[in-house]
RNA sequence: UCCCCAGUAGCUCAGUUGGUUAGAGCAUCUGACUGUUAAUCAGAGGGUCGUUGGUUCGAGUCCAACCUGGGGAGCCA
């Protein structure tokens, strides 16, 4: 008796027709009547279900036909061509062995549930169609990203999750401490004595691996980091979480044009990868979650990305025949509504906005010759808005020091970052992409809480 | 953090101008059923109407505060 995965049956079932097979999985639904019954079996290896026929003469069919959803079973039988529409093949059961019983109390029913309700049972939701597809795709997308960089000779760097510095001087941090909160140690001046923290100083969860990955860029030329990052912002939106994953590549001997090309290539590559390897899931999303999904993904694959300077973008927005809730003015950051107008209505295509005023961007971004703007880029895509943000990095030591001074940061915290500029600190550039934002883009899911297995948001750390 | 909306059965919702014993579909249970596709048909059980207080002869319905969830904004990835 051959054990098979449902995935392999859907890949090529022809050679197995007529054979005796054994399949193990969980019951999704059961339909039973006087003369025949059916089980929809999902074994987790494939998005779709295997239809199992319970023939009239099957011993114990009444009990089998009454098994509740999510019962774990092993079924032996013969694989046959299906006489009815709906599936090309089915398993004609001869033995149904219950491996682990379930109960009629199982909360997932054969009906639509709201995502809000399913979030309250995050430990069970991967057993339903939508979340089965989301989290299979999440895994695949992560692989596609690694594959893209590996093919191009990038070194994957594990940047630290515990850090002592706040990378960009922006964003609230989660403090990491072993100090006794009820009885904090004090120094002579009465301040908290962080030297007694296990790490020896005040420490935090990382908000970005960029500064650390830059150091490896100066050794390996092409590097990337891909891991969890943390923000303690009290953001209550469908696009923010306290814990999320970020992809941050960094390339040496390169400037903004190469950076933009890399971003475009990466996005097209990973979309193309899931398009090719997750058609069952994408078809499902296109049907039930976001009707324009496949068209949007295919458009992205064919599009040549547009590029516009921040200054020109502001001019376009000022001339737009459209009333914005927030006014447009040079020197102010673009609002969500502005970004959406540019990518969805004006360009109708993914578009890079480049050369932002230095005041609204981070200290490490490379100063342009006009000394008003920095060599930065944001990639805006229809449906999501900003999906990637990046820049050329300031490699000139004196300019970088001046920017650190201007932004009121403590130079001594960045001694190692400044060191890079002293020893062969060549020009380089990189970007960051929120992994969940990318996943939302390829699934059409519109809440970040529904693309993270156990989402962490303000007031939420259940499970 | 700010603005808006919502909270009624296990789930998704209806509930008129404040008025008798609060309804439906799905789920559950019982039975029926010639191959079903979220199967179908018949019947049954299931409720402190988010919480607290208030107005009223009378509150699911009106008012206030709080709690929870959602949408939008800001911040950003």
Coordinates of C-alpha atoms (C1' of nucleotides) in Angstrom, one line a residue:
Chain A
X1 CA 0.0 0.0 0.0
X2 CA 1.5 3.3 -1.1
X3 CA 1.3 6.4 1.1
X4 CA 0.7 9.5 -1.0
X5 CA 0.4 13.2 -0.5
X6 CA -2.6 14.9 -2.0
X7 CA -0.2 17.4 -3.6
X8 CA 1.3 14.5 -5.7
X9 CA -2.2 13.3 -6.8
X10 CA -3.0 16.8 -8.1
X11 CA 0.4 17.1 -9.8
X12 CA -0.1 13.8 -11.8
X13 CA -2.8 11.3 -10.9
X14 CA -2.9 9.3 -14.1
X15 CA -0.2 6.7 -13.2
X16 CA -1.9 6.0 -9.9
X17 CA -5.3 5.3 -11.3
X18 CA -6.5 1.8 -10.3
X19 CA -3.8 1.5 -7.5
X20 CA -4.4 0.9 -3.8
X21 CA -3.3 4.0 -1.9
X22 CA -3.2 5.3 1.6
X23 CA -3.8 9.0 2.4
X24 CA -3.6 10.7 5.8
X25 CA -5.3 14.0 6.6
X26 CA -8.1 15.9 8.2
X27 CA -11.8 15.8 7.3
X28 CA -13.0 19.1 5.9
X29 CA -16.6 18.1 5.4
X30 CA -18.7 14.9 5.1
X31 CA -21.8 14.4 3.1
X32 CA -23.6 11.1 3.7
X33 CA -26.8 9.6 2.3
X34 CA -28.5 6.3 2.2
X35 CA -26.5 4.7 -0.5
X36 CA -23.2 6.6 -0.7
X37 CA -21.2 9.2 1.2
X38 CA -18.3 11.6 0.6
X39 CA -15.5 13.0 2.6
X40 CA -13.5 16.1 1.6
X41 CA -10.1 15.3 2.9
X42 CA -7.3 17.9 3.2
X43 CA -3.8 16.6 4.1
X44 CA -2.1 20.0 4.3
X45 CA 0.2 19.3 1.4
X46 CA -2.0 21.0 -1.2
X47 CA -4.6 23.8 -1.1
X48 CA -7.4 21.6 -2.7
X49 CA -9.2 18.6 -1.1
X50 CA -9.2 15.0 -2.1
X51 CA -12.8 13.7 -2.6
X52 CA -13.1 10.3 -0.8
X53 CA -16.1 8.2 -1.7
X54 CA -17.7 6.1 1.0
X55 CA -19.4 3.2 -1.0
X56 CA -22.6 1.8 0.4
X57 CA -21.0 -1.5 1.4
X58 CA -18.2 0.2 3.4
X59 CA -18.3 -1.3 6.9
X60 CA -19.2 1.2 9.6
X61 CA -20.3 3.8 7.0
X62 CA -22.9 5.4 9.3
X63 CA -20.3 6.1 12.0
X64 CA -17.8 7.3 9.4
X65 CA -20.4 9.6 7.8
X66 CA -21.0 11.2 11.1
X67 CA -17.4 12.1 11.9
X68 CA -17.0 15.8 12.8
X69 CA -14.9 18.3 10.9
X70 CA -11.1 18.1 11.6
X71 CA -11.1 14.5 12.6
X72 CA -7.6 13.1 11.7
X73 CA -7.9 10.0 9.6
X74 CA -6.0 7.6 7.4
X75 CA -7.9 6.3 4.5
X76 CA -7.0 3.3 2.3
X77 CA -8.7 2.7 -1.0
X78 CA -8.4 2.7 -4.8
X79 CA -7.8 5.8 -6.8
X80 CA -10.4 6.0 -9.6
X81 CA -11.5 8.5 -12.2
X82 CA -14.4 10.5 -11.0
X83 CA -17.7 9.9 -12.8
X84 CA -19.0 13.3 -11.9
X85 CA -18.0 16.9 -12.5
X86 CA -16.0 18.8 -9.9
X87 CA -12.9 16.7 -9.6
X88 CA -10.9 14.6 -12.0
X89 CA -10.3 11.7 -9.6
X90 CA -11.4 10.4 -6.2
X91 CA -10.4 7.8 -3.6
X92 CA -12.8 4.9 -3.2
X93 CA -12.5 4.1 0.5
X94 CA -12.0 0.6 1.7
X95 CA -10.8 1.3 5.2
X96 CA -11.2 4.6 7.2
X97 CA -9.1 4.6 10.3
X98 CA -9.7 7.4 12.8
X99 CA -6.2 8.6 14.1
X100 CA -7.5 11.4 16.3
X101 CA -11.1 12.3 17.0
X102 CA -12.5 15.8 16.8
X103 CA -15.8 17.2 18.1
X104 CA -18.9 18.9 16.8
X105 CA -17.8 21.9 18.9
X106 CA -15.0 22.6 16.4
X107 CA -15.4 26.3 15.7
X108 CA -14.8 26.3 12.0
X109 CA -18.0 25.5 10.2
X110 CA -18.6 24.8 6.5
X111 CA -19.6 28.4 5.9
X112 CA -18.0 31.8 5.5
X113 CA -16.6 33.3 8.7
X114 CA -15.5 36.8 9.1
X115 CA -11.8 37.5 9.3
X116 CA -12.4 39.3 12.6
X117 CA -13.9 36.1 14.1
X118 CA -11.1 34.0 12.7
X119 CA -8.5 36.2 14.4
X120 CA -9.9 35.2 17.7
X121 CA -9.1 31.6 16.8
X122 CA -5.8 32.2 15.2
X123 CA -4.6 28.7 16.3
X124 CA -7.3 27.0 14.3
X125 CA -7.7 29.4 11.3
X126 CA -5.0 27.8 9.1
X127 CA -7.4 24.8 8.8
X128 CA -9.7 26.9 6.6
X129 CA -9.4 27.7 2.9
X130 CA -8.4 31.3 3.1
X131 CA -5.7 31.0 5.7
X132 CA -4.4 27.7 4.3
X133 CA -3.8 29.7 1.1
X134 CA -2.4 32.8 2.8
X135 CA 0.2 30.9 4.9
X136 CA 1.2 28.5 2.2
X137 CA 1.8 31.6 0.0
X138 CA 3.7 33.3 2.8
X139 CA 6.1 30.4 3.0
X140 CA 6.5 30.3 -0.8
X141 CA 7.1 34.1 -1.0
X142 CA 9.9 33.9 1.5
X143 CA 11.5 31.2 -0.5
X144 CA 11.1 33.2 -3.7
X145 CA 12.9 36.1 -2.1
X146 CA 15.8 34.0 -0.9
X147 CA 16.0 32.4 -4.3
X148 CA 16.1 35.8 -6.1
X149 CA 19.1 37.0 -4.1
X150 CA 20.9 33.6 -4.1
X151 CA 20.7 33.5 -7.9
X152 CA 22.4 36.9 -8.0
X153 CA 25.2 36.1 -5.6
X154 CA 23.9 38.0 -2.6
X155 CA 25.1 36.9 0.9
X156 CA 22.3 36.5 3.4
X157 CA 23.4 38.2 6.6
X158 CA 21.7 37.6 10.0
X159 CA 21.6 41.0 11.5
X160 CA 20.9 41.2 15.3
X161 CA 17.5 41.4 16.8
X162 CA 18.8 42.8 20.1
X163 CA 20.4 46.2 19.6
X164 CA 21.6 49.1 21.6
X165 CA 21.0 51.8 19.0
X166 CA 17.9 53.2 17.3
X167 CA 18.9 52.8 13.7
X168 CA 17.1 55.7 12.1
X169 CA 16.4 57.9 15.1
X170 CA 12.7 57.4 14.4
X171 CA 10.1 55.0 15.6
X172 CA 9.3 53.9 19.1
X173 CA 11.4 51.0 20.4
X174 CA 10.6 48.0 22.6
X175 CA 13.0 47.9 25.5
X176 CA 14.6 44.6 26.4
X177 CA 15.5 44.3 30.0
X178 CA 16.4 41.8 32.7
X179 CA 16.1 44.4 35.4
X180 CA 13.5 43.9 38.2
X181 CA 10.7 46.3 37.2
X182 CA 9.4 46.4 40.8
X183 CA 12.8 47.4 42.1
X184 CA 14.9 49.1 39.5
X185 CA 18.7 49.5 40.4
X186 CA 19.7 53.2 40.7
X187 CA 23.1 54.8 40.2
X188 CA 24.5 57.5 42.5
X189 CA 22.5 60.2 40.6
X190 CA 19.3 58.3 41.1
X191 CA 18.9 57.3 37.4
X192 CA 18.2 53.8 36.4
X193 CA 21.5 51.8 36.2
X194 CA 21.3 50.1 32.9
X195 CA 24.8 48.7 33.4
X196 CA 23.1 46.1 35.5
X197 CA 21.0 44.9 32.6
X198 CA 22.2 41.5 31.4
X199 CA 23.3 43.1 28.1
X200 CA 25.3 45.7 30.0
X201 CA 23.4 48.7 28.7
X202 CA 19.9 49.8 27.7
X203 CA 18.9 47.5 24.9
X204 CA 16.0 47.2 22.4
X205 CA 14.5 45.1 19.7
X206 CA 15.7 46.1 16.3
X207 CA 13.7 48.5 14.1
X208 CA 15.9 47.7 11.1
X209 CA 18.9 45.7 10.2
X210 CA 20.1 48.2 7.7
X211 CA 23.1 49.8 9.5
X212 CA 24.5 46.4 10.4
X213 CA 23.9 45.0 6.9
X214 CA 25.8 48.0 5.4
X215 CA 28.9 46.8 7.3
X216 CA 28.7 43.4 5.6
X217 CA 28.0 45.1 2.2
X218 CA 31.5 46.6 2.5
X219 CA 32.9 43.1 2.8
X220 CA 30.6 41.0 0.5
X221 CA 29.5 43.6 -2.1
X222 CA 26.0 42.3 -2.4
X223 CA 24.1 41.4 0.8
X224 CA 20.7 41.2 2.2
X225 CA 19.0 40.7 5.5
X226 CA 15.6 39.2 6.0
X227 CA 14.1 38.8 9.4
X228 CA 11.8 40.1 12.1
X229 CA 11.7 43.8 13.1
X230 CA 9.8 45.6 15.8
X231 CA 8.1 48.9 16.2
X232 CA 6.4 50.1 19.4
X233 CA 4.3 52.7 17.6
X234 CA 0.7 52.9 18.8
X235 CA -0.5 52.4 15.2
X236 CA -4.0 51.1 14.8
X237 CA -4.3 50.4 11.1
X238 CA -4.7 47.5 8.8
X239 CA -1.1 48.0 7.5
X240 CA 0.9 48.1 10.8
X241 CA 2.0 45.5 13.3
X242 CA 4.4 45.7 16.2
X243 CA 6.3 42.6 14.9
X244 CA 6.8 42.2 11.1
X245 CA 9.4 41.0 8.7
X246 CA 11.6 43.1 6.5
X247 CA 13.8 42.4 3.5
X248 CA 16.8 44.8 3.3
X249 CA 19.3 44.3 0.4
X250 CA 22.4 46.5 0.1
X251 CA 24.7 46.7 -2.9
X252 CA 28.2 48.3 -3.2
X253 CA 29.7 50.2 -6.1
X254 CA 26.1 51.3 -6.9
X255 CA 23.8 54.3 -6.7
X256 CA 20.1 55.0 -6.9
X257 CA 19.6 53.8 -10.5
X258 CA 21.1 50.3 -9.7
X259 CA 19.0 50.3 -6.5
X260 CA 15.8 51.0 -8.4
X261 CA 16.6 48.3 -11.0
X262 CA 17.2 45.8 -8.2
X263 CA 13.9 46.7 -6.6
X264 CA 12.0 46.3 -9.9
X265 CA 13.8 43.0 -10.7
X266 CA 13.1 41.6 -7.3
X267 CA 9.4 42.5 -7.3
X268 CA 8.9 41.1 -10.7
X269 CA 10.9 38.0 -9.9
X270 CA 8.9 37.1 -6.7
X271 CA 5.5 37.9 -8.3
X272 CA 6.5 35.7 -11.2
X273 CA 7.6 32.9 -8.9
X274 CA 4.3 32.7 -7.0
X275 CA 2.4 33.2 -10.2
X276 CA 4.1 30.0 -11.4
X277 CA 4.1 28.0 -8.2
X278 CA 0.9 28.9 -6.4
X279 CA -1.8 28.9 -9.1
X280 CA -4.4 27.0 -7.0
X281 CA -4.0 29.6 -4.2
X282 CA -3.9 32.6 -6.5
X283 CA -7.0 31.4 -8.3
X284 CA -8.8 31.2 -5.0
X285 CA -7.7 34.7 -4.0
X286 CA -8.8 36.0 -7.4
X287 CA -12.2 34.5 -7.0
X288 CA -13.0 35.2 -3.4
X289 CA -10.7 37.9 -2.0
X290 CA -9.7 40.3 -4.8
X291 CA -11.4 39.9 -8.2
X292 CA -8.7 42.0 -10.0
X293 CA -5.7 40.2 -8.4
X294 CA -4.4 38.1 -11.3
X295 CA -4.8 41.0 -13.8
X296 CA -3.0 43.3 -11.4
X297 CA -0.1 40.8 -10.9
X298 CA 0.2 40.2 -14.7
X299 CA 0.2 43.9 -15.3
X300 CA 3.0 44.4 -12.9
X301 CA 5.1 41.7 -14.6
X302 CA 4.7 43.4 -18.0
X303 CA 5.0 47.0 -16.8
X304 CA 8.1 49.1 -17.1
X305 CA 8.1 51.0 -13.9
X306 CA 7.8 54.8 -14.1
X307 CA 10.1 57.3 -12.3
X308 CA 9.4 60.8 -11.2
X309 CA 11.2 63.2 -8.9
X310 CA 9.6 64.3 -5.8
X311 CA 9.6 67.9 -7.1
X312 CA 7.8 66.9 -10.3
X313 CA 5.4 64.7 -8.3
X314 CA 4.5 67.7 -6.2
X315 CA 3.9 69.7 -9.4
X316 CA 1.6 67.0 -10.8
X317 CA -0.4 66.9 -7.5
X318 CA -0.7 70.6 -7.4
X319 CA -2.1 70.6 -11.0
X320 CA -4.4 67.6 -10.3
X321 CA -8.1 68.2 -11.0
X322 CA -8.9 66.8 -7.6
X323 CA -9.4 67.9 -4.1
X324 CA -7.1 66.4 -1.5
X325 CA -7.9 66.2 2.2
X326 CA -4.3 67.3 2.9
X327 CA -2.6 70.1 1.0
X328 CA 0.4 69.4 -1.2
X329 CA 3.5 71.5 -0.7
X330 CA 7.2 71.1 -1.5
X331 CA 8.9 70.0 1.7
X332 CA 6.0 68.0 3.1
X333 CA 5.9 64.3 2.9
X334 CA 3.4 62.8 0.5
X335 CA 0.2 61.6 2.1
X336 CA -1.4 58.2 1.4
X337 CA -4.0 59.9 -0.8
X338 CA -1.3 61.6 -2.8
X339 CA 0.6 58.4 -3.3
X340 CA -2.5 56.6 -4.4
X341 CA -3.3 59.3 -6.9
X342 CA 0.1 59.1 -8.5
X343 CA 0.3 55.3 -8.9
X344 CA -3.4 54.5 -9.5
X345 CA -4.7 57.4 -11.5
X346 CA -1.9 59.5 -12.9
X347 CA 0.7 56.9 -13.9
X348 CA -1.6 53.8 -13.7
X349 CA 1.6 51.8 -13.1
X350 CA 4.2 51.1 -10.4
X351 CA 6.2 54.4 -10.0
X352 CA 9.4 55.4 -8.3
X353 CA 9.4 58.8 -6.6
X354 CA 13.0 59.9 -6.1
X355 CA 15.0 62.8 -4.7
X356 CA 13.1 63.8 -1.6
X357 CA 13.8 66.9 0.6
X358 CA 16.5 66.0 3.1
X359 CA 14.3 67.2 6.0
X360 CA 11.8 64.4 5.6
X361 CA 14.3 61.6 5.1
X362 CA 16.8 59.7 7.3
X363 CA 20.3 60.9 8.1
X364 CA 22.1 58.2 6.2
X365 CA 20.6 59.1 2.8
X366 CA 23.1 60.5 0.3
X367 CA 22.9 64.3 -0.2
X368 CA 22.3 65.4 -3.8
X369 CA 24.4 68.2 -5.4
X370 CA 21.5 70.7 -4.9
X371 CA 22.0 70.2 -1.1
X372 CA 18.2 70.3 -0.7
X373 CA 17.3 66.8 -1.6
X374 CA 18.7 63.3 -0.9
X375 CA 19.1 60.4 -3.3
X376 CA 16.1 58.4 -2.0
X377 CA 13.4 56.4 -3.7
X378 CA 9.9 55.1 -2.7
X379 CA 8.2 52.6 -5.0
X380 CA 4.5 53.1 -5.1
X381 CA 2.2 50.3 -6.5
X382 CA -1.5 50.4 -7.3
X383 CA -3.6 48.9 -4.6
X384 CA -1.1 49.1 -1.8
X385 CA 0.8 52.4 -2.1
X386 CA 4.3 52.5 -0.8
X387 CA 5.8 49.0 -0.9
X388 CA 9.6 49.7 -1.0
X389 CA 11.7 52.6 0.4
X390 CA 15.4 52.9 -0.3
X391 CA 18.3 55.2 -1.0
X392 CA 21.9 55.7 -1.9
X393 CA 23.8 55.9 1.4
X394 CA 26.0 58.8 2.3
X395 CA 29.5 57.5 1.9
X396 CA 31.3 60.8 2.4
X397 CA 32.5 60.9 6.1
X398 CA 32.3 64.7 6.5
X399 CA 28.8 65.0 5.0
X400 CA 27.6 62.1 7.1
X401 CA 29.0 63.6 10.3
X402 CA 27.3 66.9 9.4
X403 CA 23.9 65.2 8.9
X404 CA 24.2 63.4 12.2
X405 CA 24.9 66.7 13.9
X406 CA 22.0 68.4 12.1
X407 CA 19.6 65.7 13.2
X408 CA 20.7 66.0 16.8
X409 CA 21.9 62.4 17.1
X410 CA 24.8 61.2 19.3
X411 CA 27.9 60.7 17.2
X412 CA 29.4 58.3 19.6
X413 CA 26.6 55.8 19.2
X414 CA 27.6 55.5 15.5
X415 CA 31.3 55.1 15.8
X416 CA 31.3 51.8 13.9
X417 CA 29.0 53.1 11.2
X418 CA 31.3 56.1 10.7
X419 CA 34.3 53.7 10.6
X420 CA 32.9 52.2 7.4
X421 CA 33.5 55.6 5.7
X422 CA 37.1 55.7 6.8
X423 CA 38.2 52.3 5.3
X424 CA 37.2 51.9 1.7
X425 CA 33.7 53.1 2.2
X426 CA 32.6 52.9 -1.4
X427 CA 29.3 54.3 -2.6
X428 CA 26.4 51.9 -2.0
X429 CA 22.7 51.8 -1.9
X430 CA 19.9 49.6 -0.6
X431 CA 16.2 49.4 0.2
X432 CA 13.7 47.9 2.6
X433 CA 10.6 46.1 1.8
X434 CA 8.0 45.1 4.3
X435 CA 7.4 41.4 3.8
X436 CA 3.8 41.5 4.9
X437 CA 3.1 44.4 2.6
X438 CA 4.4 42.3 -0.3
X439 CA 2.3 39.4 0.8
X440 CA -0.8 41.6 1.0
X441 CA 0.0 42.7 -2.5
X442 CA 0.2 39.1 -4.0
X443 CA -2.8 37.8 -2.0
X444 CA -5.2 40.8 -2.1
X445 CA -5.7 40.4 1.6
X446 CA -6.2 43.9 3.0
X447 CA -5.4 43.5 6.7
X448 CA -1.9 42.8 7.9
X449 CA -3.3 40.8 10.8
X450 CA -4.5 38.3 8.3
X451 CA -1.1 37.6 6.7
X452 CA 0.8 37.0 10.0
X453 CA 0.2 33.7 11.8
X454 CA 0.0 35.3 15.2
X455 CA -0.1 39.0 14.7
X456 CA 1.2 41.4 17.4
X457 CA -0.5 44.8 17.4
X458 CA -1.1 47.3 20.2
X459 CA -2.9 45.5 23.0
X460 CA -2.6 42.1 21.3
X461 CA -0.1 39.4 22.1
X462 CA -2.5 36.4 22.5
X463 CA -1.3 33.0 21.5
Chain B
rU1 C1' -3.1 59.0 19.5
rC2 C1' -7.5 61.4 16.7
rC3 C1' -12.3 60.9 13.8
rC4 C1' -16.4 57.7 12.4
rC5 C1' -19.2 53.0 12.7
rA6 C1' -20.7 48.6 15.2
rG7 C1' -21.7 45.1 19.5
rU8 C1' -28.8 40.7 19.6
rA9 C1' -28.3 32.4 19.7
rG10 C1' -21.9 28.7 18.6
rC11 C1' -21.3 31.8 13.6
rU12 C1' -23.5 35.7 10.1
rC13 C1' -27.4 39.0 10.6
rA14 C1' -32.8 41.1 10.9
rG15 C1' -35.6 43.5 14.8
rU16 C1' -40.4 49.4 12.2
rU17 C1' -42.3 55.3 16.0
rG18 C1' -40.0 52.8 22.9
rG19 C1' -45.3 48.6 23.7
rU20 C1' -47.5 41.2 24.6
rU21 C1' -43.8 35.5 25.0
rA22 C1' -36.9 38.7 20.7
rG23 C1' -36.7 36.3 14.8
rA24 C1' -34.0 34.1 10.3
rG25 C1' -30.0 31.4 7.8
rC26 C1' -26.0 28.4 8.8
rA27 C1' -24.0 25.2 12.8
rU28 C1' -25.7 21.4 16.6
rC29 C1' -29.1 17.2 17.8
rU30 C1' -33.1 13.6 15.8
rG31 C1' -35.1 11.5 11.4
rA32 C1' -35.4 11.0 5.9
rC33 C1' -32.8 10.8 1.3
rU34 C1' -30.4 7.0 -5.8
rG35 C1' -23.2 10.3 -6.8
rU36 C1' -22.8 14.6 -3.3
rU37 C1' -19.8 19.5 -4.4
rA38 C1' -20.8 25.3 1.4
rA39 C1' -25.6 18.5 -0.7
rU40 C1' -31.0 18.5 0.0
rC41 C1' -35.8 17.8 3.0
rA42 C1' -38.7 17.6 7.9
rG43 C1' -38.5 18.4 13.1
rA44 C1' -36.2 19.9 17.9
rG45 C1' -33.1 22.4 21.4
rG46 C1' -30.4 26.9 21.9
rG47 C1' -30.7 34.3 24.3
rU48 C1' -28.7 38.1 31.3
rC49 C1' -29.8 41.9 23.5
rG50 C1' -21.2 44.1 25.3
rU51 C1' -21.0 46.3 30.8
rU52 C1' -22.7 49.8 34.3
rG53 C1' -25.8 53.7 35.3
rG54 C1' -29.9 56.9 33.7
rU55 C1' -34.8 58.6 31.3
rU56 C1' -39.8 56.2 31.1
rC57 C1' -45.9 53.3 33.2
rG58 C1' -42.7 50.3 29.9
rA59 C1' -35.9 50.0 26.9
rG60 C1' -32.9 45.2 22.3
rU61 C1' -34.7 50.2 20.7
rC62 C1' -33.5 56.8 23.8
rC63 C1' -29.2 59.2 26.9
rA64 C1' -24.1 58.9 29.4
rA65 C1' -19.6 56.5 30.7
rC66 C1' -16.7 52.4 30.0
rC67 C1' -15.1 47.8 27.4
rU68 C1' -14.4 45.2 22.8
rG69 C1' -14.1 45.0 17.5
rG70 C1' -13.9 47.3 12.6
rG71 C1' -13.0 51.4 9.0
rG72 C1' -10.3 55.9 8.1
rA73 C1' -6.2 59.3 9.5
rG74 C1' -1.4 60.3 11.5
rC75 C1' 3.4 57.5 11.7
rC76 C1' 5.5 54.3 8.6
rA77 C1' 7.4 49.0 6.5

